[in-house]
Coordinates of N, CA, C and O in Angstrom, one line a residue:
M4 N 125.4 111.2 67.9 CA 124.7 109.9 69.0 C 123.9 109.5 68.1 O 123.0 109.9 68.4
P5 N 123.8 107.9 68.4 CA 122.8 107.4 67.9 C 121.4 107.5 68.8 O 121.7 107.0 70.1
L6 N 120.6 106.7 68.5 CA 118.8 107.0 69.2 C 119.2 106.1 69.6 O 118.9 104.5 68.8
L7 N 118.3 105.7 70.5 CA 118.0 104.1 71.2 C 117.1 103.7 71.3 O 116.1 104.6 71.9
R8 N 116.3 103.2 70.9 CA 114.8 102.7 70.4 C 115.2 100.8 71.5 O 115.4 100.0 71.3
L9 N 113.7 101.0 72.0 CA 113.4 100.4 73.0 C 112.0 99.6 72.5 O 111.3 100.4 72.6
A10 N 112.1 98.5 72.0 CA 110.4 98.4 72.1 C 110.3 96.8 72.9 O 110.7 96.5 73.5
L11 N 109.3 97.2 73.6 CA 108.5 96.9 74.6 C 107.3 95.8 73.4 O 106.8 95.9 73.2
P12 N 107.4 94.2 74.6 CA 106.0 93.7 73.7 C 104.9 93.6 74.5 O 103.9 92.9 74.7
F13 N 104.6 94.7 75.0 CA 103.0 94.6 75.7 C 102.7 96.3 75.4 O 103.8 97.3 75.3
I14 N 101.8 96.7 75.6 CA 100.8 97.9 75.8 C 100.1 98.0 77.0 O 99.4 97.5 77.6
L15 N 100.7 99.4 77.2 CA 99.9 100.2 78.6 C 99.3 100.9 78.3 O 99.8 102.0 78.0
L16 N 98.1 101.1 78.6 CA 97.2 102.3 78.0 C 97.4 103.3 79.1 O 96.5 103.2 80.5
P17 N 97.5 104.6 79.1 CA 98.2 105.2 79.7 C 97.1 106.0 80.4 O 97.1 106.5 81.7
G18 N 95.7 106.7 79.9 CA 94.7 107.0 80.8 C 93.8 105.8 81.8 O 92.8 104.8 80.9
C19 N 94.4 105.1 82.7 CA 93.4 104.4 82.6 C 92.2 105.1 83.2 O 92.0 106.2 83.6
V20 N 90.5 104.2 83.9 CA 89.4 104.5 84.6 C 88.7 104.0 85.5 O 89.1 103.3 85.5
G21 N 88.6 105.5 85.9 CA 87.9 105.4 87.6 C 86.7 105.9 87.2 O 86.5 107.1 87.2
V22 N 85.9 104.9 87.6 CA 83.8 105.9 87.8 C 83.5 105.4 88.9 O 83.8 104.4 89.8
V23 N 83.6 107.0 89.3 CA 83.2 107.1 91.1 C 81.7 107.2 91.5 O 81.4 105.8 92.9
T24 N 80.9 107.0 91.2 CA 79.5 106.6 91.7 C 78.5 106.8 90.1 O 79.3 106.9 89.2
T25 N 77.6 106.1 90.3 CA 76.5 106.4 89.3 C 75.1 106.8 90.3 O 75.0 106.0 91.3
T26 N 74.6 107.4 90.1 CA 73.0 107.7 90.3 C 71.4 107.3 89.4 O 71.0 108.1 89.8
A27 N 72.0 106.2 88.4 CA 70.7 106.0 87.5 C 69.5 105.6 88.1 O 70.2 104.2 89.1
T28 N 68.6 105.8 88.3 CA 67.3 105.1 89.2 C 66.4 105.3 88.4 O 65.8 106.2 87.1
P29 N 65.6 104.2 87.9 CA 66.3 102.9 88.0 C 67.5 102.6 87.2 O 67.3 103.0 86.2
R30 N 67.8 101.6 88.2 CA 69.2 100.8 87.5 C 69.0 100.3 86.3 O 67.9 99.3 86.3
P31 N 70.1 99.6 85.0 CA 69.4 99.6 84.4 C 69.1 97.5 84.2 O 69.6 97.5 85.1
A32 N 68.7 97.5 83.3 CA 68.0 96.0 83.7 C 69.4 95.2 83.0 O 70.4 95.8 82.0
I33 N 69.8 93.9 83.5 CA 70.7 93.2 82.9 C 70.4 92.8 81.4 O 69.7 92.5 81.6
Q34 N 71.9 93.1 80.6 CA 71.3 92.8 79.2 C 72.6 91.4 78.8 O 73.2 91.3 79.0
P35 N 71.8 91.0 77.4 CA 72.9 90.3 77.3 C 74.2 90.4 76.8 O 73.8 91.1 76.0
L36 N 75.3 89.8 76.8 CA 77.1 90.4 76.0 C 76.3 90.5 74.6 O 76.4 89.0 74.1
P37 N 77.0 91.5 74.0 CA 76.8 91.4 72.5 C 77.8 90.5 71.6 O 78.8 90.0 73.0
A38 N 77.8 89.9 70.7 CA 78.7 88.9 70.9 C 79.8 89.2 70.6 O 81.5 88.1 70.9
A39 N 80.5 90.4 70.4 CA 81.9 90.9 70.3 C 82.9 90.7 71.4 O 83.5 90.8 72.0
F40 N 81.8 90.5 72.7 CA 82.0 90.4 74.3 C 82.2 89.1 74.7 O 82.3 88.9 75.7
A41 N 82.5 87.7 73.7 CA 81.9 86.4 73.9 C 83.5 86.0 73.7 O 83.4 86.2 72.2
C42 N 84.0 85.3 74.2 CA 85.3 83.9 73.7 C 85.8 83.5 75.0 O 85.4 83.2 75.7
A43 N 86.5 82.6 74.8 CA 87.3 81.9 75.3 C 88.0 82.7 76.3 O 88.7 83.3 76.2
A44 N 88.1 81.9 77.2 CA 89.0 82.3 78.3 C 90.8 81.8 78.4 O 90.6 80.7 78.0
D45 N 91.4 83.0 78.3 CA 93.1 82.2 78.4 C 93.4 81.0 79.3 O 92.4 80.9 80.4
P46 N 93.9 80.0 78.7 CA 93.8 78.9 79.8 C 94.2 78.8 81.0 O 94.0 78.2 82.1
G47 N 94.9 79.8 81.5 CA 95.7 80.1 82.3 C 95.3 80.9 83.4 O 95.7 81.8 84.2
R48 N 94.1 81.5 83.2 CA 93.3 83.2 83.5 C 93.2 82.3 85.1 O 93.8 83.5 85.6
S49 N 93.0 81.0 85.2 CA 92.4 81.0 87.0 C 93.6 81.6 87.5 O 93.5 82.5 88.7
D50 N 94.8 80.5 87.6 CA 95.5 80.7 87.8 C 96.4 82.8 88.5 O 96.9 82.6 88.9
E51 N 96.4 83.1 87.1 CA 96.5 84.4 86.5 C 96.2 85.1 87.8 O 96.3 86.2 88.4
E52 N 95.1 85.0 87.8 CA 93.5 85.9 88.4 C 94.0 85.7 90.0 O 94.0 86.7 90.7
A53 N 94.5 84.6 90.4 CA 95.0 83.8 92.0 C 96.1 85.0 92.2 O 96.3 86.1 92.9
R54 N 97.4 85.6 91.7 CA 98.5 85.7 91.3 C 98.1 87.6 91.7 O 98.5 87.8 92.3
L55 N 97.1 87.6 91.0 CA 96.6 88.9 90.3 C 96.0 89.1 91.7 O 96.7 90.5 92.5
L56 N 95.2 88.6 92.3 CA 94.1 89.0 93.6 C 95.9 89.0 94.7 O 95.6 90.2 94.9
S57 N 96.1 88.5 94.6 CA 97.3 88.4 95.7 C 98.2 89.2 95.5 O 98.8 90.3 97.2
E58 N 98.8 89.5 94.5 CA 99.5 91.1 94.6 C 98.8 91.9 94.7 O 99.9 92.9 94.9
I59 N 97.7 92.2 94.0 CA 96.5 93.7 94.8 C 96.9 93.8 96.5 O 97.1 94.7 96.6
N60 N 96.8 92.6 96.3 CA 96.5 92.5 98.4 C 97.5 93.1 98.6 O 97.3 93.0 99.9
R61 N 98.9 92.5 98.5 CA 99.8 92.6 98.9 C 100.3 94.2 99.1 O 100.6 94.6 100.1
E62 N 100.0 95.1 97.9 CA 100.3 96.0 97.6 C 98.7 96.8 98.8 O 99.4 98.4 99.1
R63 N 97.6 96.2 98.6 CA 96.6 97.4 99.4 C 97.2 97.0 100.7 O 97.4 97.9 101.4
T64 N 98.2 96.3 101.4 CA 98.4 96.3 102.9 C 99.6 97.0 103.2 O 99.2 97.4 104.1
A65 N 100.1 96.8 102.2 CA 101.6 97.7 102.4 C 101.2 99.3 102.4 O 101.9 99.7 103.2
A66 N 100.0 99.8 102.1 CA 99.4 101.0 102.1 C 98.9 101.1 102.6 O 98.2 102.0 103.3
G67 N 98.3 100.0 103.4 CA 97.4 100.4 104.6 C 95.8 100.2 104.6 O 94.9 100.4 105.4
L68 N 95.6 99.4 103.7 CA 94.3 99.1 103.2 C 94.3 98.0 103.0 O 94.4 97.2 103.3
G69 N 92.7 97.6 103.3 CA 91.8 96.5 103.3 C 92.2 95.9 102.0 O 91.9 96.4 101.2
P70 N 92.0 94.3 102.0 CA 91.9 93.1 101.1 C 90.5 93.7 100.0 O 89.7 94.4 100.5
V71 N 91.4 93.0 98.6 CA 89.9 92.7 97.7 C 89.5 91.5 97.5 O 90.4 90.4 97.7
R72 N 88.6 91.1 97.2 CA 88.0 89.4 97.7 C 87.6 89.7 95.4 O 87.1 90.7 95.0
F73 N 87.8 88.6 95.3 CA 86.9 88.2 94.0 C 85.4 88.1 94.1 O 85.1 88.2 94.6
S74 N 85.2 89.0 92.4 CA 83.6 89.1 92.3 C 83.6 88.5 91.1 O 83.9 88.5 89.4
P75 N 82.4 87.7 90.8 CA 81.9 86.9 89.8 C 81.5 87.2 88.9 O 81.7 87.5 88.2
V76 N 80.3 88.6 89.2 CA 79.6 89.5 88.5 C 80.8 89.9 87.7 O 80.5 90.8 86.7
L77 N 81.9 91.2 88.8 CA 82.9 91.3 88.2 C 83.6 90.9 86.3 O 84.2 91.7 85.8
A78 N 83.9 89.9 87.2 CA 84.2 89.1 86.0 C 83.6 88.8 84.6 O 84.5 89.0 83.7
L79 N 82.3 88.5 84.7 CA 81.9 89.2 83.5 C 81.8 90.1 82.7 O 82.1 90.3 81.6
A80 N 82.3 91.0 83.4 CA 82.5 92.0 82.7 C 83.6 92.5 82.1 O 83.6 92.9 81.0
A81 N 85.0 91.7 83.4 CA 86.2 92.2 82.5 C 86.4 90.9 81.3 O 87.0 91.5 81.1
H82 N 86.0 90.0 81.6 CA 85.8 88.5 80.6 C 85.4 89.6 79.1 O 86.1 89.5 78.2
G83 N 83.9 90.0 79.4 CA 83.5 90.9 78.3 C 84.7 91.4 77.2 O 84.6 91.6 76.3
H84 N 84.6 92.6 78.5 CA 85.5 93.3 77.5 C 87.0 92.8 77.2 O 87.7 93.2 76.4
A85 N 87.8 91.8 78.1 CA 88.9 91.1 77.0 C 88.3 91.1 76.2 O 89.3 90.5 74.9
C86 N 87.5 89.7 76.0 CA 87.0 89.4 74.5 C 86.8 90.7 73.3 O 88.1 90.2 72.6
D87 N 86.4 91.5 73.8 CA 86.2 92.6 72.7 C 87.6 93.2 72.6 O 88.0 93.8 71.1
T88 N 88.1 93.0 73.5 CA 89.5 94.4 73.5 C 91.0 93.4 72.8 O 91.4 93.5 71.9
A89 N 90.6 91.7 73.0 CA 91.3 91.0 72.0 C 91.0 90.7 70.6 O 92.2 90.9 69.5
R90 N 89.2 91.3 70.5 CA 89.3 90.6 68.8 C 89.3 92.1 68.3 O 90.2 92.1 66.8
Q91 N 89.8 93.2 68.5 CA 90.0 94.4 68.2 C 91.5 94.4 68.0 O 92.2 95.1 67.3
S92 N 92.3 94.1 68.9 CA 94.1 94.2 69.1 C 94.4 95.7 69.8 O 95.0 96.0 69.1
H93 N 93.5 96.3 70.2 CA 93.8 97.6 70.5 C 92.5 97.8 72.3 O 92.2 97.0 72.4
L94 N 93.7 98.6 72.7 CA 93.6 98.4 74.0 C 92.6 100.0 74.0 O 92.9 101.0 73.4
S95 N 91.2 100.2 74.6 CA 90.5 101.1 74.7 C 89.7 101.2 76.1 O 88.7 99.8 76.3
H96 N 89.2 101.6 76.9 CA 88.7 101.8 77.7 C 86.9 101.8 77.5 O 85.7 101.8 77.4
T97 N 86.9 102.1 75.8 CA 85.3 102.4 75.1 C 85.4 101.0 74.8 O 86.1 100.8 73.6
G98 N 84.1 100.3 74.5 CA 84.1 99.0 74.1 C 83.3 99.4 72.8 O 83.3 100.6 72.5
S99 N 83.7 97.9 72.1 CA 83.3 98.2 70.2 C 81.9 98.8 70.5 O 81.3 99.1 69.0
D100 N 80.7 98.3 71.3 CA 79.2 99.0 71.4 C 79.2 100.7 71.9 O 77.8 101.1 72.1
G101 N 80.4 101.0 72.1 CA 80.6 102.5 73.1 C 80.4 102.6 74.6 O 79.9 103.3 75.0
T102 N 80.1 101.1 74.9 CA 79.9 101.4 76.5 C 81.2 101.4 77.2 O 82.6 101.4 76.6
R103 N 81.5 102.1 78.0 CA 82.3 102.4 79.3 C 82.2 101.3 80.5 O 81.1 100.7 80.8
P104 N 83.0 101.6 81.7 CA 83.6 100.2 82.0 C 81.9 100.5 83.5 O 81.9 98.9 83.5
G105 N 81.9 101.7 83.9 CA 80.2 101.6 84.7 C 79.1 100.6 83.9 O 78.1 100.3 84.8
Q106 N 78.9 100.9 82.4 CA 77.7 100.4 81.7 C 78.2 99.5 81.3 O 77.1 98.1 81.5
R107 N 79.3 98.7 81.1 CA 79.8 97.0 81.3 C 78.8 96.7 82.8 O 78.8 95.4 82.9
A108 N 79.9 96.6 83.3 CA 79.4 96.4 84.9 C 77.9 96.7 85.5 O 77.2 95.8 85.5
L109 N 77.5 97.7 85.2 CA 76.1 97.5 85.2 C 75.1 96.6 84.6 O 74.5 95.8 84.7
R110 N 75.6 96.6 83.0 CA 75.1 95.2 81.9 C 75.4 94.0 82.8 O 74.3 93.0 82.2
V111 N 76.2 93.4 83.6 CA 76.1 92.5 83.7 C 75.6 91.9 85.6 O 75.3 90.8 86.0
G112 N 75.0 92.8 86.0 CA 74.2 93.2 87.2 C 74.9 93.6 88.0 O 74.8 93.7 89.5
Y113 N 76.2 93.9 88.1 CA 77.2 94.9 89.6 C 76.8 95.8 89.4 O 76.9 97.2 88.7
D114 N 75.8 96.0 90.7 CA 75.2 97.0 91.4 C 76.1 98.2 91.7 O 76.2 97.6 92.8
Y115 N 77.3 99.3 91.5 CA 77.8 99.2 91.6 C 78.6 100.9 92.8 O 77.6 101.8 92.3
R116 N 78.9 101.1 93.6 CA 79.3 102.6 94.2 C 80.3 102.9 93.3 O 80.5 104.3 93.3
M117 N 81.5 102.0 93.2 CA 82.4 102.9 92.3 C 83.4 101.3 91.8 O 82.9 100.4 92.1
V118 N 83.7 101.7 90.4 CA 83.6 100.3 89.3 C 85.6 101.6 88.7 O 85.6 102.4 88.7
A119 N 85.9 100.8 88.9 CA 87.9 101.2 88.1 C 87.5 100.1 87.3 O 88.2 98.6 87.3
E120 N 88.4 100.5 86.2 CA 89.2 99.3 85.1 C 90.7 99.9 84.8 O 90.5 101.0 84.6
N121 N 91.6 98.7 84.9 CA 92.9 99.2 84.1 C 92.7 97.6 82.9 O 92.8 96.7 83.3
L122 N 93.5 98.7 82.2 CA 93.6 97.2 80.9 C 95.7 97.1 80.3 O 96.6 98.2 80.6
G123 N 96.1 96.0 80.0 CA 97.1 96.1 79.2 C 97.0 94.6 78.2 O 95.8 93.9 78.2
L124 N 97.5 94.6 76.8 CA 97.7 93.7 76.0 C 99.5 93.2 76.0 O 100.2 94.4 75.8
G125 N 99.1 92.0 76.1 CA 100.7 91.5 76.4 C 101.5 91.2 76.7 O 102.7 90.8 77.0
F126 N 100.7 91.9 78.2 CA 101.8 91.1 79.4 C 102.1 89.5 79.6 O 100.5 89.1 79.0
H127 N 102.8 89.0 79.6 CA 102.8 87.9 80.0 C 102.5 87.0 81.6 O 102.6 85.8 81.0
S128 N 102.2 87.9 82.9 CA 102.0 87.1 83.8 C 102.0 88.8 84.9 O 101.8 89.7 84.3
A129 N 100.6 87.7 85.6 CA 100.0 88.3 86.7 C 101.4 89.6 87.5 O 101.3 91.1 87.6
P130 N 102.3 89.5 87.7 CA 103.3 90.2 88.7 C 104.1 91.1 87.5 O 104.4 92.4 87.7
Q131 N 104.2 90.8 86.1 CA 104.4 92.0 85.0 C 103.7 92.6 84.5 O 103.3 93.7 84.3
A132 N 102.2 92.7 85.1 CA 100.9 93.1 84.9 C 100.9 94.0 86.0 O 100.9 95.5 85.7
M133 N 101.4 93.9 87.5 CA 101.4 94.8 88.2 C 102.9 95.4 88.4 O 102.6 96.6 88.8
F134 N 103.2 94.8 88.2 CA 104.8 95.9 87.8 C 104.5 97.2 87.4 O 104.8 98.3 87.8
Y135 N 103.9 97.0 85.6 CA 103.7 97.7 85.9 C 102.7 98.8 85.2 O 102.5 100.2 86.1
W136 N 101.9 98.3 86.2 CA 100.8 98.9 86.9 C 100.3 99.7 88.0 O 100.2 101.5 88.3
M137 N 101.6 99.6 88.8 CA 102.2 99.6 90.1 C 102.5 101.1 90.2 O 103.4 102.3 91.0
R138 N 103.6 101.6 88.3 CA 104.7 102.0 88.1 C 103.8 103.6 86.8 O 104.2 104.4 86.9
S139 N 102.3 103.3 86.9 CA 101.6 103.9 86.1 C 101.0 105.1 87.5 O 99.6 103.9 88.0
P140 N 100.7 106.1 87.2 CA 99.4 106.6 88.5 C 98.5 106.6 88.2 O 98.4 105.9 89.8
G141 N 97.7 106.4 87.5 CA 96.4 106.9 87.2 C 95.6 104.8 87.5 O 94.7 104.7 88.6
H142 N 97.2 103.8 87.2 CA 96.8 102.6 87.9 C 96.6 102.1 89.3 O 95.8 101.5 89.3
R143 N 97.6 102.8 89.4 CA 98.0 102.5 91.1 C 96.9 103.1 91.6 O 96.5 102.2 92.6
D144 N 96.9 104.0 91.3 CA 95.5 105.0 91.9 C 93.8 103.7 92.2 O 93.0 103.7 92.9
N145 N 93.7 103.4 90.8 CA 92.5 102.2 90.8 C 92.9 101.0 91.9 O 92.5 100.7 92.7
V146 N 94.5 100.2 91.9 CA 94.3 99.2 92.6 C 94.4 99.7 94.0 O 94.0 98.6 95.2
L147 N 94.7 101.0 94.2 CA 94.9 101.5 95.9 C 93.7 102.1 96.1 O 94.0 103.3 97.1
A148 N 92.9 102.4 95.1 CA 91.2 103.1 95.7 C 90.9 102.5 96.9 O 90.7 101.5 97.2
P149 N 91.4 103.3 97.7 CA 90.6 102.4 99.7 C 88.7 102.2 99.9 O 88.8 101.1 100.2
Q150 N 88.2 102.8 98.3 CA 87.1 102.5 98.4 C 86.3 101.2 97.8 O 85.3 100.2 98.1
V151 N 88.0 100.1 97.0 CA 88.0 99.2 96.2 C 87.3 97.5 97.5 O 88.2 97.9 98.4
T152 N 86.5 97.0 97.4 CA 86.8 95.7 97.8 C 86.3 94.9 97.1 O 86.7 93.8 97.8
E153 N 86.2 94.7 95.6 CA 86.4 93.7 95.1 C 86.7 94.0 93.7 O 87.6 94.7 93.1
A154 N 87.8 92.4 92.9 CA 88.3 92.8 91.9 C 88.4 91.7 91.1 O 87.5 90.4 91.6
A155 N 88.2 91.8 90.0 CA 88.3 90.0 88.8 C 88.7 90.8 88.1 O 88.9 91.5 87.5
L156 N 89.7 89.0 86.8 CA 90.5 89.7 85.8 C 90.0 89.1 84.7 O 89.6 88.3 84.5
G157 N 89.2 89.6 84.0 CA 89.4 89.1 82.6 C 90.6 88.9 81.5 O 91.4 89.6 81.6
L158 N 91.1 87.7 81.1 CA 92.3 87.4 80.3 C 91.9 86.3 79.4 O 91.0 85.1 79.6
T159 N 91.9 86.6 78.1 CA 92.0 85.9 76.6 C 93.1 86.6 76.0 O 94.2 87.1 76.0
V160 N 93.6 85.7 74.8 CA 94.8 85.9 73.5 C 94.2 87.0 72.7 O 93.3 86.0 71.8
A161 N 94.7 87.4 71.7 CA 94.4 88.0 70.7 C 94.6 87.2 69.5 O 95.8 86.3 69.8
G162 N 94.0 87.6 68.1 CA 94.8 86.6 67.2 C 96.4 87.3 67.2 O 96.1 86.2 66.0
N163 N 97.0 87.8 67.9 CA 98.2 88.1 67.1 C 99.1 87.6 68.4 O 100.3 87.5 68.7
G164 N 98.6 87.2 69.3 CA 99.3 85.8 70.3 C 99.3 86.8 71.5 O 99.4 86.2 72.6
Q165 N 99.4 87.4 71.6 CA 98.9 88.7 72.6 C 97.8 88.1 73.8 O 96.9 88.5 73.3
R166 N 97.8 88.2 74.8 CA 97.1 88.2 76.2 C 96.7 89.7 76.6 O 97.1 90.9 76.4
A167 N 95.4 89.5 76.4 CA 94.5 90.8 76.3 C 94.3 90.7 77.9 O 93.2 90.0 78.6
W168 N 94.4 91.5 78.9 CA 94.4 92.6 80.2 C 93.2 92.9 80.5 O 93.2 93.7 79.9
V169 N 91.7 93.2 81.4 CA 91.1 93.6 82.0 C 90.9 93.1 83.5 O 90.4 92.5 83.9
L170 N 91.4 94.1 84.4 CA 91.0 94.2 85.6 C 90.4 95.4 86.1 O 90.2 96.1 85.6
M171 N 89.1 94.5 86.6 CA 88.1 95.5 87.4 C 88.0 95.3 88.5 O 88.1 94.7 89.3
L172 N 88.2 96.7 89.1 CA 87.6 96.8 90.4 C 86.4 97.4 91.0 O 86.4 97.8 90.5
G173 N 85.7 96.6 92.1 CA 85.1 98.0 92.6 C 84.4 97.8 93.8 O 85.4 97.0 94.6
R174 N 82.7 98.6 93.9 CA 82.3 97.7 95.3 C 80.6 98.4 95.1 O 80.2 99.3 94.4
Q175 N 80.4 97.0 95.7 CA 79.0 97.0 95.1 C 77.9 97.9 96.1 O 78.9 98.8 96.9
R176 N 77.1 98.6 95.8 CA 76.1 99.4 96.7 C 76.2 98.7 97.7 O 75.6 97.7 97.9

């Protein structure tokens, strides 16, 4: 019997990250982003972000949870990591500079109680990203975390033409 192989045009990182709390005192100062974390946003980012937030809030409402709102500060961290991901054409919750989601959030001034990150490489649209994130237990848990109140999307294009998606969700202190 021949083996059927399915080639998927996107990558979904199986282990998503949720950082629940931070106790650093004093909080780290806002730092400039390294060059690896700077690039042009995907021209469709604003539209995709609006669709993604709508999809997130639809899922949260269906689960009896409150909506999330856009966070411009989380957007800085999400965009920076999307640039780093696109530059590497590789998904990881650890940035090329060794930072993790919570560190990236603090670096741009997001003083959080909770922060989480969902990644994807190659999704064509927000509905496609949500379709797969909602079928992955860890990614779903991040979207439906009761303590989440804010979200933002980092979206850019890698050198190979794939879109790099970074969804950051959080709650400020």
